[in-house]
Amino acid sequence: MPHVEAGMRVGLFGGSFNPPHAGHVLVSEIALRRIGLQQLWWMVTPGNPLKDHGNLAGLEERVTHSQQLVDDPRIKVTAFEAAYGLRYTAETLAFIKKRHPSIHFVWIMGADNLAGFHRWQNWRGIATTFPIAVIDRPGSTLSYLSAPAAKTFARARLDESDARALPTARPPAWTFIHGPRSTLSSTALRAARAETD
């Protein structure tokens, strides 16, 4: 895990990063700026349990490509989940909380993930472990109104103008942050690459 000091405000951005792209960087920049984070960890996962692993690049390759893409020193690329045998987000966040109880963590997710968040293992547990920042993505802007998880935790939603209060808010607490959106997606990039191979 990246080095942190007590009291720091740190974003956790997990995903396959298969491949990483400028859209991931944009989400990270928005989170860093709007929430006032001091670090943001790209947690490159061994593989999403809800996705097909047939076209999943190797972990080392995805980490290397992520490191090559990132030039903000506040963004730390890590793959510690594989080292500790962590498979699900809920267990990863519980592990992080136990290891770093003095850090103000925020789970970062793209709005495209919010629509299916209720299908994640122990999604309610995730929402009560750390505050969550949902960053706008193309085609998902209204997910904060319609997603089952958004409806379940409607009373816990902070206005995005209060996003800087999120790291120290008691979970469940979440906000939806509007901003510039990238149309890039890992799925589309893999499809385009497959067509040229």
mmCIF file of C-alpha atoms in Angstrom:
data_model
loop_
_atom_site.group_PDB
_atom_site.id
_atom_site.type_symbol
_atom_site.label_atom_id
_atom_site.label_comp_id
_atom_site.label_asym_id
_atom_site.label_seq_id
_atom_site.Cartn_x
_atom_site.Cartn_y
_atom_site.Cartn_z
ATOM 1 C CA MET A 1 0.000 0.000 0.000
ATOM 2 C CA PRO A 2 1.188 3.546 -0.612
ATOM 3 C CA HIS A 3 2.628 5.452 2.350
ATOM 4 C CA VAL A 4 0.156 7.684 4.205
ATOM 5 C CA GLU A 5 0.288 9.919 7.281
ATOM 6 C CA ALA A 6 -2.377 10.171 9.974
ATOM 7 C CA GLY A 7 -5.242 12.492 9.070
ATOM 8 C CA MET A 8 -4.664 12.410 5.311
ATOM 9 C CA ARG A 9 -7.610 12.530 2.893
ATOM 10 C CA VAL A 10 -7.221 9.673 0.421
ATOM 11 C CA GLY A 11 -9.375 8.524 -2.483
ATOM 12 C CA LEU A 12 -9.681 4.837 -3.373
ATOM 13 C CA PHE A 13 -10.365 4.193 -7.059
ATOM 14 C CA GLY A 14 -10.585 0.494 -7.831
ATOM 15 C CA GLY A 15 -10.961 -1.166 -11.181
ATOM 16 C CA SER A 16 -9.556 -3.531 -13.768
ATOM 17 C CA PHE A 17 -7.917 -0.666 -15.722
ATOM 18 C CA ASN A 18 -8.069 -2.950 -18.754
ATOM 19 C CA PRO A 19 -6.721 -0.812 -20.313
ATOM 20 C CA PRO A 20 -6.240 2.401 -18.310
ATOM 21 C CA HIS A 21 -7.159 5.527 -20.255
ATOM 22 C CA ALA A 22 -7.590 9.301 -20.078
ATOM 23 C CA GLY A 23 -11.128 8.868 -18.693
ATOM 24 C CA HIS A 24 -9.655 7.289 -15.558
ATOM 25 C CA VAL A 25 -7.262 10.223 -15.254
ATOM 26 C CA LEU A 26 -10.126 12.708 -15.644
ATOM 27 C CA VAL A 27 -12.200 11.030 -12.910
ATOM 28 C CA SER A 28 -9.110 11.112 -10.676
ATOM 29 C CA GLU A 29 -8.399 14.792 -11.337
ATOM 30 C CA ILE A 30 -12.008 15.743 -10.609
ATOM 31 C CA ALA A 31 -11.976 13.749 -7.355
ATOM 32 C CA LEU A 32 -8.655 15.221 -6.221
ATOM 33 C CA ARG A 33 -9.784 18.780 -6.904
ATOM 34 C CA ARG A 34 -13.417 18.721 -5.809
ATOM 35 C CA ILE A 35 -12.992 16.609 -2.665
ATOM 36 C CA GLY A 36 -9.638 18.090 -1.683
ATOM 37 C CA LEU A 37 -7.821 14.763 -1.557
ATOM 38 C CA GLN A 38 -4.114 14.537 -0.805
ATOM 39 C CA GLN A 39 -3.715 11.157 -2.496
ATOM 40 C CA LEU A 40 -5.740 8.946 -4.788
ATOM 41 C CA TRP A 41 -4.948 5.248 -5.102
ATOM 42 C CA TRP A 42 -5.589 3.440 -8.367
ATOM 43 C CA MET A 43 -6.250 -0.045 -7.013
ATOM 44 C CA VAL A 44 -5.672 -2.270 -10.035
ATOM 45 C CA THR A 45 -7.680 -5.403 -9.283
ATOM 46 C CA PRO A 46 -6.757 -8.988 -10.135
ATOM 47 C CA GLY A 47 -10.169 -9.137 -11.861
ATOM 48 C CA ASN A 48 -13.744 -7.975 -11.353
ATOM 49 C CA PRO A 49 -15.916 -10.914 -10.168
ATOM 50 C CA LEU A 50 -18.829 -9.492 -12.200
ATOM 51 C CA LYS A 51 -16.918 -9.356 -15.489
ATOM 52 C CA ASP A 52 -15.666 -11.902 -18.016
ATOM 53 C CA HIS A 53 -11.921 -12.441 -17.617
ATOM 54 C CA GLY A 54 -11.448 -13.809 -21.120
ATOM 55 C CA ASN A 55 -9.859 -10.617 -22.426
ATOM 56 C CA LEU A 56 -8.274 -9.441 -19.175
ATOM 57 C CA ALA A 57 -4.654 -8.373 -19.643
ATOM 58 C CA GLY A 58 -2.153 -9.543 -17.044
ATOM 59 C CA LEU A 59 -2.012 -7.635 -13.765
ATOM 60 C CA GLU A 60 1.600 -6.555 -14.229
ATOM 61 C CA GLU A 61 0.824 -5.210 -17.709
ATOM 62 C CA ARG A 62 -2.173 -3.210 -16.449
ATOM 63 C CA VAL A 63 -0.131 -1.782 -13.557
ATOM 64 C CA THR A 64 2.706 -0.797 -15.916
ATOM 65 C CA HIS A 65 0.331 0.895 -18.373
ATOM 66 C CA SER A 66 -1.381 2.718 -15.494
ATOM 67 C CA GLN A 67 1.947 4.012 -14.178
ATOM 68 C CA GLN A 68 2.900 5.196 -17.667
ATOM 69 C CA LEU A 69 -0.392 7.076 -18.011
ATOM 70 C CA VAL A 70 -0.317 8.868 -14.649
ATOM 71 C CA ASP A 71 1.859 11.941 -14.157
ATOM 72 C CA ASP A 72 0.264 13.460 -11.036
ATOM 73 C CA PRO A 73 2.392 12.436 -8.018
ATOM 74 C CA ARG A 74 -0.737 12.342 -5.847
ATOM 75 C CA ILE A 75 -2.066 9.395 -7.873
ATOM 76 C CA LYS A 76 -0.539 6.151 -6.595
ATOM 77 C CA VAL A 77 -0.887 2.991 -8.682
ATOM 78 C CA THR A 78 -1.083 -0.134 -6.542
ATOM 79 C CA ALA A 79 -2.113 -3.768 -6.883
ATOM 80 C CA PHE A 80 -2.000 -4.821 -3.234
ATOM 81 C CA GLU A 81 -5.306 -6.738 -3.467
ATOM 82 C CA ALA A 82 -3.547 -9.537 -5.367
ATOM 83 C CA ALA A 83 -0.759 -9.724 -2.757
ATOM 84 C CA TYR A 84 -3.278 -10.119 0.081
ATOM 85 C CA GLY A 85 -5.722 -12.359 -1.775
ATOM 86 C CA LEU A 86 -8.525 -9.792 -1.641
ATOM 87 C CA ARG A 87 -11.239 -10.408 -4.221
ATOM 88 C CA TYR A 88 -14.226 -8.244 -3.342
ATOM 89 C CA THR A 89 -14.387 -4.493 -2.744
ATOM 90 C CA ALA A 90 -16.121 -4.950 0.608
ATOM 91 C CA GLU A 91 -13.289 -7.061 1.996
ATOM 92 C CA THR A 92 -10.659 -4.738 0.513
ATOM 93 C CA LEU A 93 -12.186 -1.693 2.188
ATOM 94 C CA ALA A 94 -12.533 -3.500 5.522
ATOM 95 C CA PHE A 95 -8.853 -4.486 5.254
ATOM 96 C CA ILE A 96 -7.789 -0.897 4.482
ATOM 97 C CA LYS A 97 -9.867 0.490 7.344
ATOM 98 C CA LYS A 98 -8.261 -1.933 9.787
ATOM 99 C CA ARG A 99 -4.735 -1.138 8.541
ATOM 100 C CA HIS A 100 -5.206 2.653 8.461
ATOM 101 C CA PRO A 101 -7.838 3.731 11.014
ATOM 102 C CA SER A 102 -6.484 7.315 11.163
ATOM 103 C CA ILE A 103 -6.865 8.045 7.422
ATOM 104 C CA HIS A 104 -9.951 9.724 5.931
ATOM 105 C CA PHE A 105 -10.682 7.479 2.952
ATOM 106 C CA VAL A 106 -13.297 8.051 0.241
ATOM 107 C CA TRP A 107 -14.373 5.358 -2.228
ATOM 108 C CA ILE A 108 -14.373 6.828 -5.756
ATOM 109 C CA MET A 109 -16.559 5.363 -8.483
ATOM 110 C CA GLY A 110 -17.718 6.406 -11.915
ATOM 111 C CA ALA A 111 -21.442 7.032 -12.301
ATOM 112 C CA ASP A 112 -21.621 4.114 -14.748
ATOM 113 C CA ASN A 113 -20.883 1.790 -11.794
ATOM 114 C CA LEU A 114 -23.580 3.301 -9.586
ATOM 115 C CA ALA A 115 -26.390 1.769 -11.666
ATOM 116 C CA GLY A 116 -25.206 -1.766 -10.886
ATOM 117 C CA PHE A 117 -23.709 -1.106 -7.455
ATOM 118 C CA HIS A 118 -26.538 -3.007 -5.737
ATOM 119 C CA ARG A 119 -25.240 -6.202 -7.418
ATOM 120 C CA TRP A 120 -21.823 -5.928 -5.764
ATOM 121 C CA GLN A 121 -21.132 -8.317 -2.905
ATOM 122 C CA ASN A 122 -22.075 -6.634 0.415
ATOM 123 C CA TRP A 123 -22.721 -3.279 -1.279
ATOM 124 C CA ARG A 124 -24.456 -1.960 1.824
ATOM 125 C CA GLY A 125 -21.333 -2.809 3.802
ATOM 126 C CA ILE A 126 -19.217 -0.847 1.314
ATOM 127 C CA ALA A 127 -21.499 2.178 1.745
ATOM 128 C CA THR A 128 -21.169 2.029 5.526
ATOM 129 C CA THR A 129 -17.367 1.552 5.559
ATOM 130 C CA PHE A 130 -16.242 4.758 3.812
ATOM 131 C CA PRO A 131 -17.960 7.788 2.256
ATOM 132 C CA ILE A 132 -18.470 7.481 -1.508
ATOM 133 C CA ALA A 133 -17.927 9.991 -4.308
ATOM 134 C CA VAL A 134 -19.681 9.191 -7.578
ATOM 135 C CA ILE A 135 -18.122 11.013 -10.530
ATOM 136 C CA ASP A 136 -20.273 11.776 -13.576
ATOM 137 C CA ARG A 137 -19.789 9.625 -16.695
ATOM 138 C CA PRO A 138 -21.444 9.885 -20.137
ATOM 139 C CA GLY A 139 -24.878 8.293 -20.209
ATOM 140 C CA SER A 140 -25.017 7.953 -16.418
ATOM 141 C CA THR A 141 -25.735 11.493 -15.261
ATOM 142 C CA LEU A 142 -29.170 10.627 -13.879
ATOM 143 C CA SER A 143 -28.034 7.461 -12.087
ATOM 144 C CA TYR A 144 -27.946 9.364 -8.804
ATOM 145 C CA LEU A 145 -31.742 9.615 -9.048
ATOM 146 C CA SER A 146 -32.626 6.173 -10.398
ATOM 147 C CA ALA A 147 -30.028 3.668 -9.162
ATOM 148 C CA PRO A 148 -31.275 1.275 -6.441
ATOM 149 C CA ALA A 149 -28.277 2.119 -4.236
ATOM 150 C CA ALA A 150 -28.893 5.840 -4.679
ATOM 151 C CA LYS A 151 -32.509 5.377 -3.626
ATOM 152 C CA THR A 152 -31.511 3.208 -0.649
ATOM 153 C CA PHE A 153 -29.070 5.831 0.623
ATOM 154 C CA ALA A 154 -30.946 8.920 -0.574
ATOM 155 C CA ARG A 155 -30.920 10.485 2.900
ATOM 156 C CA ALA A 156 -27.143 10.077 3.129
ATOM 157 C CA ARG A 157 -26.437 12.115 -0.017
ATOM 158 C CA LEU A 158 -24.497 15.344 0.424
ATOM 159 C CA ASP A 159 -24.911 18.144 -2.074
ATOM 160 C CA GLU A 160 -21.894 18.242 -4.368
ATOM 161 C CA SER A 161 -21.128 21.764 -3.108
ATOM 162 C CA ASP A 162 -20.254 20.031 0.182
ATOM 163 C CA ALA A 163 -17.918 17.490 -1.459
ATOM 164 C CA ARG A 164 -14.931 18.665 0.598
ATOM 165 C CA ALA A 165 -16.753 17.582 3.752
ATOM 166 C CA LEU A 166 -17.071 14.026 2.439
ATOM 167 C CA PRO A 167 -13.771 12.576 3.759
ATOM 168 C CA THR A 168 -14.695 13.367 7.353
ATOM 169 C CA ALA A 169 -18.401 12.548 7.024
ATOM 170 C CA ARG A 170 -19.672 9.521 8.903
ATOM 171 C CA PRO A 171 -20.748 6.790 6.468
ATOM 172 C CA PRO A 172 -23.119 6.152 4.922
ATOM 173 C CA ALA A 173 -22.422 9.430 3.142
ATOM 174 C CA TRP A 174 -22.072 10.036 -0.577
ATOM 175 C CA THR A 175 -22.197 12.699 -3.216
ATOM 176 C CA PHE A 176 -22.575 12.873 -6.975
ATOM 177 C CA ILE A 177 -20.059 15.178 -8.655
ATOM 178 C CA HIS A 178 -20.886 16.650 -12.055
ATOM 179 C CA GLY A 179 -18.093 17.821 -14.303
ATOM 180 C CA PRO A 180 -16.323 17.230 -17.595
ATOM 181 C CA ARG A 181 -16.959 13.728 -18.930
ATOM 182 C CA SER A 182 -14.753 11.536 -21.072
ATOM 183 C CA THR A 183 -16.407 9.248 -23.618
ATOM 184 C CA LEU A 184 -13.497 6.819 -23.367
ATOM 185 C CA SER A 185 -14.182 3.412 -21.873
ATOM 186 C CA SER A 186 -11.978 0.365 -21.415
ATOM 187 C CA THR A 187 -14.647 -1.803 -23.073
ATOM 188 C CA ALA A 188 -14.682 0.371 -26.205
ATOM 189 C CA LEU A 189 -10.876 0.505 -26.340
ATOM 190 C CA ARG A 190 -10.634 -3.304 -26.110
ATOM 191 C CA ALA A 191 -13.237 -3.660 -28.871
ATOM 192 C CA ALA A 192 -11.365 -1.229 -31.115
ATOM 193 C CA ARG A 193 -8.096 -3.033 -30.465
ATOM 194 C CA ALA A 194 -9.709 -6.409 -31.285
ATOM 195 C CA GLU A 195 -10.900 -5.042 -34.637
ATOM 196 C CA THR A 196 -7.374 -3.992 -35.634
ATOM 197 C CA ASP A 197 -5.722 -7.257 -34.503
#
